[in-house]
Amino acid sequence: ALNFVGESIKSNDVSTIPLGSPGSPNNLSLKGGIGYIDVTWEDPLDDGGSTLTVFKLYREDPSTMLQIIYDGDETIYSLHDVDVKGGVRYTYFVQATSEVGASNKSDPVSLTQQDVCSAPMNLEGDAGDSFVNISWQPPLNMKGSTLIGYKVLRGLSSTSLNEINQTVKGDHFFNDTTVLNGNTYYYSVQAVCEVWGTMSTSKGTDP
């Protein structure tokens, strides 16, 4: 303080540290696999000057509103999400919380989940003299995968089927001329689809 006589003695020193909410977490990324999506993220570039306490991971899809699927330890930077379905596009956000407050949600990251397609439909057989014509329809649900073709299986019982032919995706018909009159043959057809860059085979139609 200052008056006409002179200055007072200085007050005691006081120090303080400005604190704020953290920034959004960084590098949110997704990696899909059959039956799961792996989600990873990193710490915010700016923690606001205080210790992070919690990460919250949010997810939404066309049929589900935004929901929290992880709310926990600030030392965890990943989630193995198995509550996913093939053919559905999922969007994720992550948020950091500190002793001061919560960050804004991160920028969204989306991925369409892929899974092995369903079995072909409506398998039918029409037998004649030394031949059997087999026909079917494409899978009802591709589950985000890409159809490559079909495998035709045949056996003398429904439990002992072996592959006898492969067709391209546009073919829904096979003429089997390697049969013997008088025998009973059982057939099944499987769809071959590409899932995350790997060829996979669906369940077969009922023989």
PDB file of C-alpha atoms in Angstrom:
ATOM      1  CA  ALA A   1       0.000   0.000   0.000  1.00  0.00           C
ATOM      2  CA  LEU A   2       1.132   3.609  -0.630  1.00  0.00           C
ATOM      3  CA  ASN A   3       0.162   6.788   1.278  1.00  0.00           C
ATOM      4  CA  PHE A   4       1.651  10.275   1.692  1.00  0.00           C
ATOM      5  CA  VAL A   5       4.201   8.971   4.182  1.00  0.00           C
ATOM      6  CA  GLY A   6       5.506   5.967   2.213  1.00  0.00           C
ATOM      7  CA  GLU A   7       5.044   2.372   1.171  1.00  0.00           C
ATOM      8  CA  SER A   8       3.932  -0.390   3.505  1.00  0.00           C
ATOM      9  CA  ILE A   9       5.678  -3.693   3.970  1.00  0.00           C
ATOM     10  CA  LYS A  10       4.754  -6.172   1.212  1.00  0.00           C
ATOM     11  CA  SER A  11       2.088  -8.755   1.981  1.00  0.00           C
ATOM     12  CA  ASN A  12       2.862 -12.441   2.091  1.00  0.00           C
ATOM     13  CA  ASP A  13       3.398 -14.050  -1.322  1.00  0.00           C
ATOM     14  CA  VAL A  14       0.543 -16.102  -2.778  1.00  0.00           C
ATOM     15  CA  SER A  15       1.027 -18.519  -5.716  1.00  0.00           C
ATOM     16  CA  THR A  16      -1.560 -20.298  -7.801  1.00  0.00           C
ATOM     17  CA  ILE A  17      -1.669 -22.591 -10.819  1.00  0.00           C
ATOM     18  CA  PRO A  18      -4.347 -21.985 -13.441  1.00  0.00           C
ATOM     19  CA  LEU A  19      -6.262 -25.185 -14.166  1.00  0.00           C
ATOM     20  CA  GLY A  20      -8.705 -26.054 -16.903  1.00  0.00           C
ATOM     21  CA  SER A  21     -10.526 -28.981 -18.408  1.00  0.00           C
ATOM     22  CA  PRO A  22      -8.428 -31.337 -20.514  1.00  0.00           C
ATOM     23  CA  GLY A  23      -8.419 -31.377 -24.265  1.00  0.00           C
ATOM     24  CA  SER A  24     -10.081 -34.174 -26.209  1.00  0.00           C
ATOM     25  CA  PRO A  25      -8.272 -37.533 -26.384  1.00  0.00           C
ATOM     26  CA  ASN A  26      -6.111 -38.102 -29.454  1.00  0.00           C
ATOM     27  CA  ASN A  27      -5.866 -40.647 -32.251  1.00  0.00           C
ATOM     28  CA  LEU A  28      -9.103 -42.534 -31.758  1.00  0.00           C
ATOM     29  CA  SER A  29      -8.866 -45.532 -34.109  1.00  0.00           C
ATOM     30  CA  LEU A  30     -10.823 -48.681 -34.957  1.00  0.00           C
ATOM     31  CA  LYS A  31      -9.834 -52.128 -36.199  1.00  0.00           C
ATOM     32  CA  GLY A  32     -12.502 -54.655 -37.103  1.00  0.00           C
ATOM     33  CA  GLY A  33     -12.472 -58.436 -37.015  1.00  0.00           C
ATOM     34  CA  ILE A  34     -15.028 -61.226 -37.123  1.00  0.00           C
ATOM     35  CA  GLY A  35     -17.245 -60.622 -34.112  1.00  0.00           C
ATOM     36  CA  TYR A  36     -15.417 -57.610 -32.679  1.00  0.00           C
ATOM     37  CA  ILE A  37     -14.134 -54.053 -33.116  1.00  0.00           C
ATOM     38  CA  ASP A  38     -10.962 -52.983 -31.309  1.00  0.00           C
ATOM     39  CA  VAL A  39     -11.019 -49.324 -30.218  1.00  0.00           C
ATOM     40  CA  THR A  40      -7.854 -47.476 -29.158  1.00  0.00           C
ATOM     41  CA  TRP A  41      -7.041 -43.880 -28.197  1.00  0.00           C
ATOM     42  CA  GLU A  42      -4.318 -41.730 -26.636  1.00  0.00           C
ATOM     43  CA  ASP A  43      -4.067 -39.054 -23.947  1.00  0.00           C
ATOM     44  CA  PRO A  44      -5.070 -35.468 -24.765  1.00  0.00           C
ATOM     45  CA  LEU A  45      -2.245 -33.195 -25.861  1.00  0.00           C
ATOM     46  CA  ASP A  46      -3.339 -30.803 -23.093  1.00  0.00           C
ATOM     47  CA  ASP A  47      -4.430 -32.196 -19.726  1.00  0.00           C
ATOM     48  CA  GLY A  48      -5.478 -28.747 -18.516  1.00  0.00           C
ATOM     49  CA  GLY A  49      -2.863 -28.839 -15.774  1.00  0.00           C
ATOM     50  CA  SER A  50      -4.577 -31.505 -13.683  1.00  0.00           C
ATOM     51  CA  THR A  51      -4.532 -35.277 -13.442  1.00  0.00           C
ATOM     52  CA  LEU A  52      -6.783 -37.293 -15.729  1.00  0.00           C
ATOM     53  CA  THR A  53      -9.155 -39.562 -13.821  1.00  0.00           C
ATOM     54  CA  VAL A  54     -11.536 -41.236 -16.282  1.00  0.00           C
ATOM     55  CA  PHE A  55     -11.996 -42.038 -19.951  1.00  0.00           C
ATOM     56  CA  LYS A  56     -15.500 -42.442 -21.330  1.00  0.00           C
ATOM     57  CA  LEU A  57     -16.084 -44.233 -24.624  1.00  0.00           C
ATOM     58  CA  TYR A  58     -19.326 -43.592 -26.520  1.00  0.00           C
ATOM     59  CA  ARG A  59     -20.866 -45.564 -29.374  1.00  0.00           C
ATOM     60  CA  GLU A  60     -23.869 -45.127 -31.647  1.00  0.00           C
ATOM     61  CA  ASP A  61     -25.353 -46.881 -34.665  1.00  0.00           C
ATOM     62  CA  PRO A  62     -28.392 -46.250 -36.890  1.00  0.00           C
ATOM     63  CA  SER A  63     -30.742 -48.041 -34.475  1.00  0.00           C
ATOM     64  CA  THR A  64     -29.186 -47.034 -31.130  1.00  0.00           C
ATOM     65  CA  MET A  65     -28.761 -43.585 -29.607  1.00  0.00           C
ATOM     66  CA  LEU A  66     -25.351 -42.460 -28.355  1.00  0.00           C
ATOM     67  CA  GLN A  67     -24.467 -44.497 -25.258  1.00  0.00           C
ATOM     68  CA  ILE A  68     -21.490 -44.940 -22.934  1.00  0.00           C
ATOM     69  CA  ILE A  69     -19.900 -48.377 -23.373  1.00  0.00           C
ATOM     70  CA  TYR A  70     -16.825 -47.756 -21.204  1.00  0.00           C
ATOM     71  CA  ASP A  71     -16.417 -45.482 -18.182  1.00  0.00           C
ATOM     72  CA  GLY A  72     -13.251 -46.215 -16.294  1.00  0.00           C
ATOM     73  CA  ASP A  73      -9.576 -46.101 -15.522  1.00  0.00           C
ATOM     74  CA  GLU A  74      -7.487 -43.306 -17.040  1.00  0.00           C
ATOM     75  CA  THR A  75      -4.663 -45.809 -17.630  1.00  0.00           C
ATOM     76  CA  ILE A  76      -6.785 -47.856 -20.063  1.00  0.00           C
ATOM     77  CA  TYR A  77      -6.479 -46.840 -23.725  1.00  0.00           C
ATOM     78  CA  SER A  78      -8.388 -49.587 -25.537  1.00  0.00           C
ATOM     79  CA  LEU A  79     -11.609 -51.577 -25.631  1.00  0.00           C
ATOM     80  CA  HIS A  80     -12.364 -54.918 -27.301  1.00  0.00           C
ATOM     81  CA  ASP A  81     -15.988 -54.365 -28.319  1.00  0.00           C
ATOM     82  CA  VAL A  82     -17.777 -57.662 -29.016  1.00  0.00           C
ATOM     83  CA  ASP A  83     -21.312 -56.264 -28.852  1.00  0.00           C
ATOM     84  CA  VAL A  84     -21.384 -55.658 -32.605  1.00  0.00           C
ATOM     85  CA  LYS A  85     -23.221 -57.101 -35.609  1.00  0.00           C
ATOM     86  CA  GLY A  86     -22.088 -57.591 -39.200  1.00  0.00           C
ATOM     87  CA  GLY A  87     -23.333 -55.036 -41.712  1.00  0.00           C
ATOM     88  CA  VAL A  88     -23.921 -52.335 -39.078  1.00  0.00           C
ATOM     89  CA  ARG A  89     -21.990 -49.039 -39.166  1.00  0.00           C
ATOM     90  CA  TYR A  90     -20.755 -48.017 -35.709  1.00  0.00           C
ATOM     91  CA  THR A  91     -19.517 -44.566 -34.683  1.00  0.00           C
ATOM     92  CA  TYR A  92     -17.307 -43.990 -31.623  1.00  0.00           C
ATOM     93  CA  PHE A  93     -16.297 -40.960 -29.554  1.00  0.00           C
ATOM     94  CA  VAL A  94     -13.983 -40.774 -26.521  1.00  0.00           C
ATOM     95  CA  GLN A  95     -13.914 -38.191 -23.724  1.00  0.00           C
ATOM     96  CA  ALA A  96     -11.379 -37.483 -20.971  1.00  0.00           C
ATOM     97  CA  THR A  97     -12.253 -36.326 -17.446  1.00  0.00           C
ATOM     98  CA  SER A  98      -9.869 -34.746 -14.943  1.00  0.00           C
ATOM     99  CA  GLU A  99     -10.143 -33.376 -11.405  1.00  0.00           C
ATOM    100  CA  VAL A 100     -11.322 -30.100 -12.981  1.00  0.00           C
ATOM    101  CA  GLY A 101     -13.868 -31.277 -15.522  1.00  0.00           C
ATOM    102  CA  ALA A 102     -14.578 -33.157 -18.742  1.00  0.00           C
ATOM    103  CA  SER A 103     -13.146 -32.568 -22.190  1.00  0.00           C
ATOM    104  CA  ASN A 104     -15.173 -32.209 -25.335  1.00  0.00           C
ATOM    105  CA  LYS A 105     -15.800 -35.484 -27.097  1.00  0.00           C
ATOM    106  CA  SER A 106     -13.208 -36.450 -29.683  1.00  0.00           C
ATOM    107  CA  ASP A 107     -13.936 -36.301 -33.379  1.00  0.00           C
ATOM    108  CA  PRO A 108     -16.056 -39.316 -34.366  1.00  0.00           C
ATOM    109  CA  VAL A 109     -14.563 -42.383 -36.030  1.00  0.00           C
ATOM    110  CA  SER A 110     -16.813 -44.870 -37.850  1.00  0.00           C
ATOM    111  CA  LEU A 111     -16.531 -48.400 -39.199  1.00  0.00           C
ATOM    112  CA  THR A 112     -18.954 -50.819 -40.861  1.00  0.00           C
ATOM    113  CA  GLN A 113     -18.624 -54.153 -39.112  1.00  0.00           C
ATOM    114  CA  GLN A 114     -18.096 -57.244 -41.269  1.00  0.00           C
ATOM    115  CA  ASP A 115     -19.008 -60.821 -40.456  1.00  0.00           C
ATOM    116  CA  VAL A 116     -19.426 -64.116 -42.287  1.00  0.00           C
ATOM    117  CA  CYS A 117     -22.515 -63.941 -44.487  1.00  0.00           C
ATOM    118  CA  SER A 118     -25.589 -66.051 -43.881  1.00  0.00           C
ATOM    119  CA  ALA A 119     -26.179 -69.322 -45.730  1.00  0.00           C
ATOM    120  CA  PRO A 120     -27.638 -69.438 -49.244  1.00  0.00           C
ATOM    121  CA  MET A 121     -31.405 -69.910 -49.372  1.00  0.00           C
ATOM    122  CA  ASN A 122     -34.006 -72.146 -50.982  1.00  0.00           C
ATOM    123  CA  LEU A 123     -31.819 -75.033 -52.119  1.00  0.00           C
ATOM    124  CA  GLU A 124     -33.686 -77.284 -54.555  1.00  0.00           C
ATOM    125  CA  GLY A 125     -32.766 -80.426 -56.460  1.00  0.00           C
ATOM    126  CA  ASP A 126     -34.261 -81.895 -59.656  1.00  0.00           C
ATOM    127  CA  ALA A 127     -33.069 -85.381 -60.633  1.00  0.00           C
ATOM    128  CA  GLY A 128     -33.075 -87.026 -64.061  1.00  0.00           C
ATOM    129  CA  ASP A 129     -31.286 -89.812 -65.914  1.00  0.00           C
ATOM    130  CA  SER A 130     -27.714 -89.740 -64.505  1.00  0.00           C
ATOM    131  CA  PHE A 131     -27.893 -86.103 -63.416  1.00  0.00           C
ATOM    132  CA  VAL A 132     -29.126 -83.858 -60.602  1.00  0.00           C
ATOM    133  CA  ASN A 133     -29.765 -80.152 -61.144  1.00  0.00           C
ATOM    134  CA  ILE A 134     -29.159 -78.063 -58.012  1.00  0.00           C
ATOM    135  CA  SER A 135     -30.377 -74.459 -57.652  1.00  0.00           C
ATOM    136  CA  TRP A 136     -30.346 -71.924 -54.803  1.00  0.00           C
ATOM    137  CA  GLN A 137     -30.709 -68.233 -53.991  1.00  0.00           C
ATOM    138  CA  PRO A 138     -28.108 -65.799 -52.568  1.00  0.00           C
ATOM    139  CA  PRO A 139     -27.694 -65.242 -48.814  1.00  0.00           C
ATOM    140  CA  LEU A 140     -30.298 -62.985 -47.273  1.00  0.00           C
ATOM    141  CA  ASN A 141     -27.756 -61.102 -45.153  1.00  0.00           C
ATOM    142  CA  MET A 142     -24.218 -60.366 -46.329  1.00  0.00           C
ATOM    143  CA  LYS A 143     -23.375 -58.819 -42.912  1.00  0.00           C
ATOM    144  CA  GLY A 144     -21.011 -56.305 -44.488  1.00  0.00           C
ATOM    145  CA  SER A 145     -18.943 -58.933 -46.300  1.00  0.00           C
ATOM    146  CA  THR A 146     -18.406 -59.298 -50.061  1.00  0.00           C
ATOM    147  CA  LEU A 147     -19.814 -62.339 -51.858  1.00  0.00           C
ATOM    148  CA  ILE A 148     -17.185 -64.215 -53.915  1.00  0.00           C
ATOM    149  CA  GLY A 149     -18.943 -67.429 -54.940  1.00  0.00           C
ATOM    150  CA  TYR A 150     -20.376 -70.734 -53.740  1.00  0.00           C
ATOM    151  CA  LYS A 151     -19.276 -74.236 -52.806  1.00  0.00           C
ATOM    152  CA  VAL A 152     -21.490 -77.203 -53.685  1.00  0.00           C
ATOM    153  CA  LEU A 153     -21.225 -80.197 -51.361  1.00  0.00           C
ATOM    154  CA  ARG A 154     -22.591 -83.700 -51.879  1.00  0.00           C
ATOM    155  CA  GLY A 155     -22.692 -86.969 -49.976  1.00  0.00           C
ATOM    156  CA  LEU A 156     -24.500 -90.269 -49.593  1.00  0.00           C
ATOM    157  CA  SER A 157     -25.712 -89.099 -46.168  1.00  0.00           C
ATOM    158  CA  SER A 158     -26.460 -85.705 -44.642  1.00  0.00           C
ATOM    159  CA  THR A 159     -23.490 -86.061 -42.274  1.00  0.00           C
ATOM    160  CA  SER A 160     -20.814 -86.939 -44.839  1.00  0.00           C
ATOM    161  CA  LEU A 161     -20.769 -84.112 -47.367  1.00  0.00           C
ATOM    162  CA  ASN A 162     -17.750 -83.268 -49.521  1.00  0.00           C
ATOM    163  CA  GLU A 163     -17.105 -80.365 -51.861  1.00  0.00           C
ATOM    164  CA  ILE A 164     -17.679 -81.252 -55.509  1.00  0.00           C
ATOM    165  CA  ASN A 165     -17.793 -77.837 -57.202  1.00  0.00           C
ATOM    166  CA  GLN A 166     -17.148 -74.098 -56.816  1.00  0.00           C
ATOM    167  CA  THR A 167     -19.085 -71.438 -58.703  1.00  0.00           C
ATOM    168  CA  VAL A 168     -18.777 -67.677 -59.090  1.00  0.00           C
ATOM    169  CA  LYS A 169     -21.140 -65.342 -57.289  1.00  0.00           C
ATOM    170  CA  GLY A 170     -23.479 -64.873 -60.250  1.00  0.00           C
ATOM    171  CA  ASP A 171     -24.185 -68.586 -60.612  1.00  0.00           C
ATOM    172  CA  HIS A 172     -27.038 -70.090 -58.600  1.00  0.00           C
ATOM    173  CA  PHE A 173     -27.203 -73.385 -60.466  1.00  0.00           C
ATOM    174  CA  PHE A 174     -25.114 -76.546 -60.785  1.00  0.00           C
ATOM    175  CA  ASN A 175     -25.679 -79.575 -63.003  1.00  0.00           C
ATOM    176  CA  ASP A 176     -24.204 -82.652 -61.324  1.00  0.00           C
ATOM    177  CA  THR A 177     -23.555 -85.341 -63.934  1.00  0.00           C
ATOM    178  CA  THR A 178     -21.309 -87.520 -61.758  1.00  0.00           C
ATOM    179  CA  VAL A 179     -24.163 -89.405 -60.069  1.00  0.00           C
ATOM    180  CA  LEU A 180     -25.298 -93.001 -60.424  1.00  0.00           C
ATOM    181  CA  ASN A 181     -28.902 -93.896 -61.003  1.00  0.00           C
ATOM    182  CA  GLY A 182     -30.545 -95.508 -57.978  1.00  0.00           C
ATOM    183  CA  ASN A 183     -28.439 -93.755 -55.306  1.00  0.00           C
ATOM    184  CA  THR A 184     -29.789 -91.150 -52.890  1.00  0.00           C
ATOM    185  CA  TYR A 185     -27.620 -88.020 -52.788  1.00  0.00           C
ATOM    186  CA  TYR A 186     -27.609 -85.198 -50.256  1.00  0.00           C
ATOM    187  CA  TYR A 187     -26.545 -81.677 -51.249  1.00  0.00           C
ATOM    188  CA  SER A 188     -25.647 -78.470 -49.428  1.00  0.00           C
ATOM    189  CA  VAL A 189     -24.399 -75.108 -50.690  1.00  0.00           C
ATOM    190  CA  GLN A 190     -22.099 -72.696 -48.830  1.00  0.00           C
ATOM    191  CA  ALA A 191     -21.436 -69.054 -49.675  1.00  0.00           C
ATOM    192  CA  VAL A 192     -17.816 -67.909 -49.918  1.00  0.00           C
ATOM    193  CA  CYS A 193     -17.385 -64.293 -48.800  1.00  0.00           C
ATOM    194  CA  GLU A 194     -14.510 -61.926 -48.116  1.00  0.00           C
ATOM    195  CA  VAL A 195     -14.417 -60.708 -44.510  1.00  0.00           C
ATOM    196  CA  TRP A 196     -11.684 -58.231 -43.497  1.00  0.00           C
ATOM    197  CA  GLY A 197      -9.584 -59.370 -46.461  1.00  0.00           C
ATOM    198  CA  THR A 198      -9.888 -63.085 -45.652  1.00  0.00           C
ATOM    199  CA  MET A 199     -11.984 -65.685 -47.461  1.00  0.00           C
ATOM    200  CA  SER A 200     -14.588 -67.225 -45.189  1.00  0.00           C
ATOM    201  CA  THR A 201     -17.318 -69.784 -45.756  1.00  0.00           C
ATOM    202  CA  SER A 202     -20.872 -69.510 -44.505  1.00  0.00           C
ATOM    203  CA  LYS A 203     -22.898 -72.270 -42.946  1.00  0.00           C
ATOM    204  CA  GLY A 204     -24.296 -74.611 -45.531  1.00  0.00           C
ATOM    205  CA  THR A 205     -27.905 -74.945 -46.520  1.00  0.00           C
ATOM    206  CA  ASP A 206     -29.728 -77.826 -44.891  1.00  0.00           C
ATOM    207  CA  PRO A 207     -29.013 -80.958 -46.972  1.00  0.00           C
TER     208      PRO A 207
END
